[in-house]
mmCIF file of C-alpha atoms and ligand atoms in Angstrom:
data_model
loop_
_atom_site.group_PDB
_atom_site.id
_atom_site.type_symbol
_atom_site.label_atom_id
_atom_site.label_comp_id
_atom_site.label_asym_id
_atom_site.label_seq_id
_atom_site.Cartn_x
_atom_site.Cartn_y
_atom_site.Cartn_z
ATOM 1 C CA UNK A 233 6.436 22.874 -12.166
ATOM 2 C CA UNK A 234 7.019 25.468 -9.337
ATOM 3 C CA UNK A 235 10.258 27.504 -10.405
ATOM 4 C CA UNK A 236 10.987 28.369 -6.616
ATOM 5 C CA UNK A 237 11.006 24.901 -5.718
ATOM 6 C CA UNK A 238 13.199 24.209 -8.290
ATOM 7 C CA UNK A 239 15.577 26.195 -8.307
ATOM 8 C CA UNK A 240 15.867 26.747 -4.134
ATOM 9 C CA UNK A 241 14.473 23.339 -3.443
ATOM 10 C CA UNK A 242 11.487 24.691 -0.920
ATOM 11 C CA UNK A 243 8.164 26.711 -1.647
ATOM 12 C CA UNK A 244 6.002 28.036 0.996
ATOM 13 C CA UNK A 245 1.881 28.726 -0.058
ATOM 14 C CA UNK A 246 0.168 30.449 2.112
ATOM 15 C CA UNK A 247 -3.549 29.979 3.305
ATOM 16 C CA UNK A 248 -3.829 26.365 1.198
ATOM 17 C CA UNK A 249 -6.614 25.512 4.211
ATOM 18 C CA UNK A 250 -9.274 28.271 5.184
ATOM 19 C CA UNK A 251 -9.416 29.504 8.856
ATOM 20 C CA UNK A 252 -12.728 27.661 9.127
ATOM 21 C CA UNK A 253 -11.900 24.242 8.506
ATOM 22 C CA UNK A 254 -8.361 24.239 10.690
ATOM 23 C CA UNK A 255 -10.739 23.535 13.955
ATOM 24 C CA UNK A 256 -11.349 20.052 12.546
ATOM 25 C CA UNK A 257 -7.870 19.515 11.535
ATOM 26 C CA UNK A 258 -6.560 20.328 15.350
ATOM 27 C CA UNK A 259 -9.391 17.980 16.779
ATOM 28 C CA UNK A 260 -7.759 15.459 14.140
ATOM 29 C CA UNK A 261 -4.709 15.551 15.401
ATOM 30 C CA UNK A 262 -5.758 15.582 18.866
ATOM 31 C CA UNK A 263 -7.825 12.411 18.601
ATOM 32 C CA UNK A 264 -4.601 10.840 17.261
ATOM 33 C CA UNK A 265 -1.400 12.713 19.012
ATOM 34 C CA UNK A 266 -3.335 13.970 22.362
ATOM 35 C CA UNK A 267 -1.746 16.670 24.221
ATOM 36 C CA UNK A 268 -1.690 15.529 27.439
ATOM 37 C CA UNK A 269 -0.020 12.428 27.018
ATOM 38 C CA UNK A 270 3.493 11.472 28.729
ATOM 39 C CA UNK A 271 5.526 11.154 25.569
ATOM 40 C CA UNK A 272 8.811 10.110 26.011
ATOM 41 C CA UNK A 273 11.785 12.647 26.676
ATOM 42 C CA UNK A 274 15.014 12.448 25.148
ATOM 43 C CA UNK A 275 17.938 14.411 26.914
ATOM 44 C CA UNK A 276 16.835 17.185 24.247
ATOM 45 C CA UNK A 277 13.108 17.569 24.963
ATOM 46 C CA UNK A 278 10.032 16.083 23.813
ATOM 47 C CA UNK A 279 9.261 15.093 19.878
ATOM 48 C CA UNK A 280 6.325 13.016 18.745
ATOM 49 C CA UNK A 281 6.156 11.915 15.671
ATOM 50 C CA UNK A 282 3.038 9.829 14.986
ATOM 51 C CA UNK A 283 4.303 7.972 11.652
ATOM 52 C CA UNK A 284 1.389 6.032 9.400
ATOM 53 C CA UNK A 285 -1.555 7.103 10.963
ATOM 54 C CA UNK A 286 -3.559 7.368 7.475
ATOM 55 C CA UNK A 287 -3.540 3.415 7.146
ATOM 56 C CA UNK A 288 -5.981 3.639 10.270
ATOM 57 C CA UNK A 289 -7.662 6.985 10.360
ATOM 58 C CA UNK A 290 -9.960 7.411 6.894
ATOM 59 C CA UNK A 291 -10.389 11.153 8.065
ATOM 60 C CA UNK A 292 -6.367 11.388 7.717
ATOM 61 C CA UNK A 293 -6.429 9.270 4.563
ATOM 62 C CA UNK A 294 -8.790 11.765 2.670
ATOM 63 C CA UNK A 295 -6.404 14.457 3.881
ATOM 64 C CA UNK A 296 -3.555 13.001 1.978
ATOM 65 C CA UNK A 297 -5.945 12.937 -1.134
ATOM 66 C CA UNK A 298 -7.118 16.088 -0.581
ATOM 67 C CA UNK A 299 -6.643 18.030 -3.907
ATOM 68 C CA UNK A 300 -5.526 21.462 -2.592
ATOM 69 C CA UNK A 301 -2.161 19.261 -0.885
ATOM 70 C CA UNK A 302 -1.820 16.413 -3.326
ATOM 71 C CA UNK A 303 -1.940 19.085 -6.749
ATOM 72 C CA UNK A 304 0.564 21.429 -5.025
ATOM 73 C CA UNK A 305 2.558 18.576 -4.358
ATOM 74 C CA UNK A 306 2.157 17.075 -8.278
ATOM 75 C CA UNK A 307 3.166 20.633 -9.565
ATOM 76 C CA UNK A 308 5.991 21.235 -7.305
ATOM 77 C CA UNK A 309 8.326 18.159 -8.952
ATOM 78 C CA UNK A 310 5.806 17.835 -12.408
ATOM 79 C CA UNK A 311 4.627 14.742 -11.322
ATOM 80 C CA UNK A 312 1.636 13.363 -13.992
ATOM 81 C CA UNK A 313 0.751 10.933 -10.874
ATOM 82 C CA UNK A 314 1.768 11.411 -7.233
ATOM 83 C CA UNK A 315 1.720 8.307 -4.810
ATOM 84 C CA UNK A 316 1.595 8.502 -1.148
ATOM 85 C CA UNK A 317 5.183 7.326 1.093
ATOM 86 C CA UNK A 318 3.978 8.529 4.490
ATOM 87 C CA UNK A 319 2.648 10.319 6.756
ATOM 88 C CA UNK A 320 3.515 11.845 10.359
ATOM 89 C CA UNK A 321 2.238 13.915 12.882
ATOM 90 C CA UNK A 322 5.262 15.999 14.109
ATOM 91 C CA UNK A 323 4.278 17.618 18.279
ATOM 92 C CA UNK A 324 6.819 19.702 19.663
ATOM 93 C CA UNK A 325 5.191 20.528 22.929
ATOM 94 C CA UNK A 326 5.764 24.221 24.582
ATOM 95 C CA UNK A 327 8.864 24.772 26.480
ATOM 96 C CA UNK A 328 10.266 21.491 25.821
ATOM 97 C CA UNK A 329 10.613 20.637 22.258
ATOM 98 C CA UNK A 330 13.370 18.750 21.006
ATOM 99 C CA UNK A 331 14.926 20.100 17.843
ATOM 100 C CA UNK A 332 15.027 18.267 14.530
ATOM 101 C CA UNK A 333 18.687 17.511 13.564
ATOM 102 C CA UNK A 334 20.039 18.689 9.963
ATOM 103 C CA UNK A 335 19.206 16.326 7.471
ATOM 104 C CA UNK A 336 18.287 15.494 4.155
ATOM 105 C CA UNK A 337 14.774 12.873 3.656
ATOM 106 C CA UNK A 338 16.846 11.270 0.955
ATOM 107 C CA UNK A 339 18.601 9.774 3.502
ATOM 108 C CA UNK A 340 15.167 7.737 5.023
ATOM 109 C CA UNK A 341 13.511 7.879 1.224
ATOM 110 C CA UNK A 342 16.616 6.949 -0.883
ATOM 111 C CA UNK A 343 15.648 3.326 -1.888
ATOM 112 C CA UNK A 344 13.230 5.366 -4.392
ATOM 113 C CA UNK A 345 14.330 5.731 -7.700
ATOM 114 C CA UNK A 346 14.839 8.692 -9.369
ATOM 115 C CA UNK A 347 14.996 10.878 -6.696
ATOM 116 C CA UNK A 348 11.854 12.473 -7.281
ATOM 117 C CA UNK A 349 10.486 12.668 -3.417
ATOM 118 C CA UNK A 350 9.278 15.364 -1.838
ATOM 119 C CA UNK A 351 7.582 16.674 1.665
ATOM 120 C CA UNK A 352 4.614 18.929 2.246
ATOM 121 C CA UNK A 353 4.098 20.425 5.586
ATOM 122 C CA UNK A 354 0.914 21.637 6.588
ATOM 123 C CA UNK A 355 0.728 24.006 9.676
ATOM 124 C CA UNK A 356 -2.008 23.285 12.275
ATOM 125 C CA UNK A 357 -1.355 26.059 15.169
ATOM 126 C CA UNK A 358 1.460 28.929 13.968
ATOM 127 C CA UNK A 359 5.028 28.091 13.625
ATOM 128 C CA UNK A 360 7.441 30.894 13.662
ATOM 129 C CA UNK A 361 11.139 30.465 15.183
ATOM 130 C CA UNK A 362 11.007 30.647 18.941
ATOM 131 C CA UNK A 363 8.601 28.238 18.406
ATOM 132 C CA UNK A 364 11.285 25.611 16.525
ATOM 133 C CA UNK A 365 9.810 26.233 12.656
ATOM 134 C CA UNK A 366 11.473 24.545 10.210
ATOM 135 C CA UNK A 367 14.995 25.773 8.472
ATOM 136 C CA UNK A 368 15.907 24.912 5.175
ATOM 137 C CA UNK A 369 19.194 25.659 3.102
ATOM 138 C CA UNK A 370 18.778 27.151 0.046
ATOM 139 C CA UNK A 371 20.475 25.443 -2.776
ATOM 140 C CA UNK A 372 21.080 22.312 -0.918
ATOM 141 C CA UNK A 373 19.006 19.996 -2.832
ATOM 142 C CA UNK A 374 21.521 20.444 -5.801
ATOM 143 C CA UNK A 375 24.707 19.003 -3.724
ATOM 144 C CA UNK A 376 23.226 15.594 -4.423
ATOM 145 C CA UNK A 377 23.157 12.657 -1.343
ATOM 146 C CA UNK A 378 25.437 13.344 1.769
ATOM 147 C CA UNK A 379 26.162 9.925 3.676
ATOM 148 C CA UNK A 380 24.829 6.438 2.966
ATOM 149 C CA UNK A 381 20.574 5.533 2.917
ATOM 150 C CA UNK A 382 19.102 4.186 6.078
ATOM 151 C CA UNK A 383 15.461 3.942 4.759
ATOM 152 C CA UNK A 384 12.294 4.885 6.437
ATOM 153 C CA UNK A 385 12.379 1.727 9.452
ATOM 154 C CA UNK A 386 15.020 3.911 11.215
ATOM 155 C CA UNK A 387 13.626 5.522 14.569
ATOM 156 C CA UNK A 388 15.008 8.809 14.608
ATOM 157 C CA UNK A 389 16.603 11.156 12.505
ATOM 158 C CA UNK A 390 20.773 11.451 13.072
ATOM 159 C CA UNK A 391 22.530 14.647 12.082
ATOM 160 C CA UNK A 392 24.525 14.895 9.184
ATOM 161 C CA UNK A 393 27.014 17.827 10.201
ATOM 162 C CA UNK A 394 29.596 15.258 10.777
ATOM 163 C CA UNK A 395 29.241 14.495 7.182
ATOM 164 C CA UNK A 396 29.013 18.147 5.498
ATOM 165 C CA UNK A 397 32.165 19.829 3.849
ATOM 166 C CA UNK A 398 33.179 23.166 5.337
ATOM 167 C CA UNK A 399 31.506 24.869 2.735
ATOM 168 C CA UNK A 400 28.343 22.962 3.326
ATOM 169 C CA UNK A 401 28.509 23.659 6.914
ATOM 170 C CA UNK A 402 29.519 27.658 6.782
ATOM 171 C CA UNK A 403 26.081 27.449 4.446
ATOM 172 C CA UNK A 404 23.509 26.743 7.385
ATOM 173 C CA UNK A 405 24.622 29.516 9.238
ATOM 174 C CA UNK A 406 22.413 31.005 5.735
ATOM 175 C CA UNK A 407 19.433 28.810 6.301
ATOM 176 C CA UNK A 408 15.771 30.057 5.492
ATOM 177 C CA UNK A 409 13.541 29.634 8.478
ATOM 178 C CA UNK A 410 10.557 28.799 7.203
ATOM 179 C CA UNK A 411 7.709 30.205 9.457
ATOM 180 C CA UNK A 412 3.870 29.638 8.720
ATOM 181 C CA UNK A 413 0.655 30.501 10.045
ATOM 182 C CA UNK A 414 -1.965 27.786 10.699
ATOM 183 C CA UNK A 415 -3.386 26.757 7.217
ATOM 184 C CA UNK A 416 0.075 27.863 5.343
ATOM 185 C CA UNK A 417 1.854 24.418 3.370
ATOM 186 C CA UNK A 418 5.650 24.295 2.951
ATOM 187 C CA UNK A 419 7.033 21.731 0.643
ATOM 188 C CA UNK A 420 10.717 20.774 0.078
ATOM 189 C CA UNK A 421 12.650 17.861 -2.064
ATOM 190 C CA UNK A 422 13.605 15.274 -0.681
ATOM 191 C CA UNK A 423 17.694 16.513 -1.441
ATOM 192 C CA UNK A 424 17.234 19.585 0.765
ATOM 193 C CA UNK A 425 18.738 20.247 3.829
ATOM 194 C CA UNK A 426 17.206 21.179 6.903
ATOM 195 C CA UNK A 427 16.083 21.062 10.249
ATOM 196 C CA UNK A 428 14.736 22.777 13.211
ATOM 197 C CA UNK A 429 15.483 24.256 16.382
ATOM 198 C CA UNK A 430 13.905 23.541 19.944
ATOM 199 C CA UNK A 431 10.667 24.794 21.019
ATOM 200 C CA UNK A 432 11.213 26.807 23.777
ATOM 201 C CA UNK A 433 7.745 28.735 23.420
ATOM 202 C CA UNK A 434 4.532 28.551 25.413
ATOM 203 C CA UNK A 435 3.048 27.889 22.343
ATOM 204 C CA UNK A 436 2.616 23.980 20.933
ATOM 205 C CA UNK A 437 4.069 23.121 17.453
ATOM 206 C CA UNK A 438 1.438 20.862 15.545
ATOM 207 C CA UNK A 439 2.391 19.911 12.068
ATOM 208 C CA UNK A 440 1.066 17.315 9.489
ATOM 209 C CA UNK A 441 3.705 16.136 7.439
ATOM 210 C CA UNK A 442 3.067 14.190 4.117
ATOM 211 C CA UNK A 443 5.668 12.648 2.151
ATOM 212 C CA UNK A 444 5.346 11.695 -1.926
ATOM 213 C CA UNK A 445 6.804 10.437 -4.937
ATOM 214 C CA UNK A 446 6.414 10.810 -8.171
ATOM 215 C CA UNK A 447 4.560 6.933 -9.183
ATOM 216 C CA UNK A 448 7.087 6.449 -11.586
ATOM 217 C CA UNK A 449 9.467 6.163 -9.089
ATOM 218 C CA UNK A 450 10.593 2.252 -8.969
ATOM 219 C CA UNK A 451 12.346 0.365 -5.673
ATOM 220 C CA UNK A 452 16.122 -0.534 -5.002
ATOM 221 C CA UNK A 453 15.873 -3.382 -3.180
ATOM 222 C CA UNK A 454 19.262 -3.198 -1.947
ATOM 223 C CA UNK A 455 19.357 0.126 -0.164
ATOM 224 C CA UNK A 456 16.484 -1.385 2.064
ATOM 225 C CA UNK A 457 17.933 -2.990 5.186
ATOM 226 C CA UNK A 458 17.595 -6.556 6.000
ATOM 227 C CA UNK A 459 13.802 -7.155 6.733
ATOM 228 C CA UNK A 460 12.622 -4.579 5.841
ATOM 229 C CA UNK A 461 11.401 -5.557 2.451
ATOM 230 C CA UNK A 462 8.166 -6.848 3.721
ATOM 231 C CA UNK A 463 7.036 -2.979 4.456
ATOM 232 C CA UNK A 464 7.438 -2.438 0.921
ATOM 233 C CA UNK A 465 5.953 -5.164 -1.034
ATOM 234 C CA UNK A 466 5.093 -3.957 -5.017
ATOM 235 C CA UNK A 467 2.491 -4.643 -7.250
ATOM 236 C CA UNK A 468 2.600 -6.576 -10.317
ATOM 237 C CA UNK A 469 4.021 -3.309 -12.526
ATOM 238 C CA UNK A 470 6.755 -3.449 -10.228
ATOM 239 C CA UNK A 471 5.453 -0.045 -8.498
ATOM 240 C CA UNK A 472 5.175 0.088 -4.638
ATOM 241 C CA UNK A 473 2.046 -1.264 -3.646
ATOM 242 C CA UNK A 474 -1.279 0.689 -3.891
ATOM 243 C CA UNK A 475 -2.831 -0.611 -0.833
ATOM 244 C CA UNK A 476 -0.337 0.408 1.429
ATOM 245 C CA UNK A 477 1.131 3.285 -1.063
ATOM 246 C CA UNK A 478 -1.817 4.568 -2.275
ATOM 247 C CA UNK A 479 -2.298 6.824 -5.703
ATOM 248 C CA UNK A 480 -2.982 10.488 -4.454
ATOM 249 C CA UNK A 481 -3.031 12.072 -7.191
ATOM 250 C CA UNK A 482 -3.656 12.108 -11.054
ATOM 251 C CA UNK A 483 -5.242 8.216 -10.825
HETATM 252 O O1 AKG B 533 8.948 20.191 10.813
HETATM 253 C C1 AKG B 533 10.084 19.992 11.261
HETATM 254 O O2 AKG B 533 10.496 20.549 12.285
HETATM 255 C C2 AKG B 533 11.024 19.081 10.543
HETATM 256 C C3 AKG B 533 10.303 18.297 9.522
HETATM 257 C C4 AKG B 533 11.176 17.384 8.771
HETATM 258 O O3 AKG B 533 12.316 17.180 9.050
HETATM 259 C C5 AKG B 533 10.619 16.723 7.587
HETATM 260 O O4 AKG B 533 9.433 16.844 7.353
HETATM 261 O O5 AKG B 533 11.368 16.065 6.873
#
């Protein structure tokens, strides 16, 4: 178990993927989230995020397997097994990036049960803060849920400052940002909160995000909204299904 992770709820590792193989990660992520394309502004800027691609792209899908993310993920809660939840590719174009509101995953990932979620971000081009890196609150992950569970179906992330305490809110003036160089993984639980401004850079902001849970984690049915318990059928042990949430880890 990483002590840093828990005890501030994040962990940064630097150079988890070697200079030479980030070439064929970028041409990954352009085959699936070109550049050029239109995406659709919001009155904030532009933010694509390219949810579930893995269940398509086999090159993606080894990714999430790949031992030097899944292990660091594993050791970072002290999971024995680690199953895949989802994956996104997050584009923040230059100059018009839309910022990521503050918010805690548990909100998306809270039907899972114990809370034992977490995110790994890997870096594909640099991220540093002009060009909208991730922040993070240190500590955060120990105030426990803020607002109600909206599960993983929901479009786009709201903000939860409407819901924080003053203290809560006087703390993310305090918030880590969390810059990495391509190759460089953060992770973070899924009780942390954070966020991330624009990007106003001429720089692009590529980033593979990969959310897991520890495969002892079992479903609540009801904090799933109506419907939406066909996305998340489970398998006869009454785990989440290992064809669409596949074992990543210590199988
Ligand atoms: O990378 C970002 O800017 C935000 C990512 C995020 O919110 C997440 O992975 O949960």
């Amino acid at each position: 178990v990483s002590a840093d992770f828990a005890s501030v709820g994040w962990r940064i590792v630097r150079g988890v993927i070697p200079a030479g193989e980030l070439a064929g990660l970028v041409a990954l992520f352009e085959s699936i989230v070109p550049e050029r394309l239109p995406y659709p502004p919001r009155p904030d800027g532009v933010l694509w995020e390219e949810v579930g691609a893995s269940r398509r792209v086999p090159a993606l899908a080894a990714l999430t397997r790949d031992p030097r993310l899944a292990a660091l993920a594993a050791d970072s809660i002290g999971a024995r097994r680690l199953k895949l939840l989802q994956d996104t590719l997050l584009f923040k174009p230059r100059r018009k990036g839309a910022p990521v509101e503050w918010h805690q995953d548990h909100t998306y990932v809270g039907f899972l049960d114990p809370p034992r979620v977490l995110t790994l971000r890997l870096a594909l081009v640099d991220e540093d803060e002009a060009s909208g890196c991730m922040r993070a609150v240190d500590g955060s992950h120990a105030w426990g849920p803020i607002g109600g569970v909206r599960a993983l179906t929901e479009a786009r992330v709201d903000s939860l400052l409407p819901a924080l305490s003053a203290a809560q809110t006087a703390a993310l003036e305090r918030a880590t940002p969390l810059p990495l160089r391509a190759g460089d993984v953060s992770l973070h639980h899924c009780l942390t909160l954070h966020g991330s401004a624009a990007n106003a850079s001429e720089r692009p902001r590529k980033t593979l995000i990969l959310r897991y849970f520890d495969a002892d984690c079992r479903l609540l049915p009801d904090r799933l909204p109506p419907g939406a318990a066909d996305a998340f059928p489970l398998d006869g042990d009454g785990a989440l299904a290992e064809a669409l949430f596949p074992t990543v880890f210590g199988a």
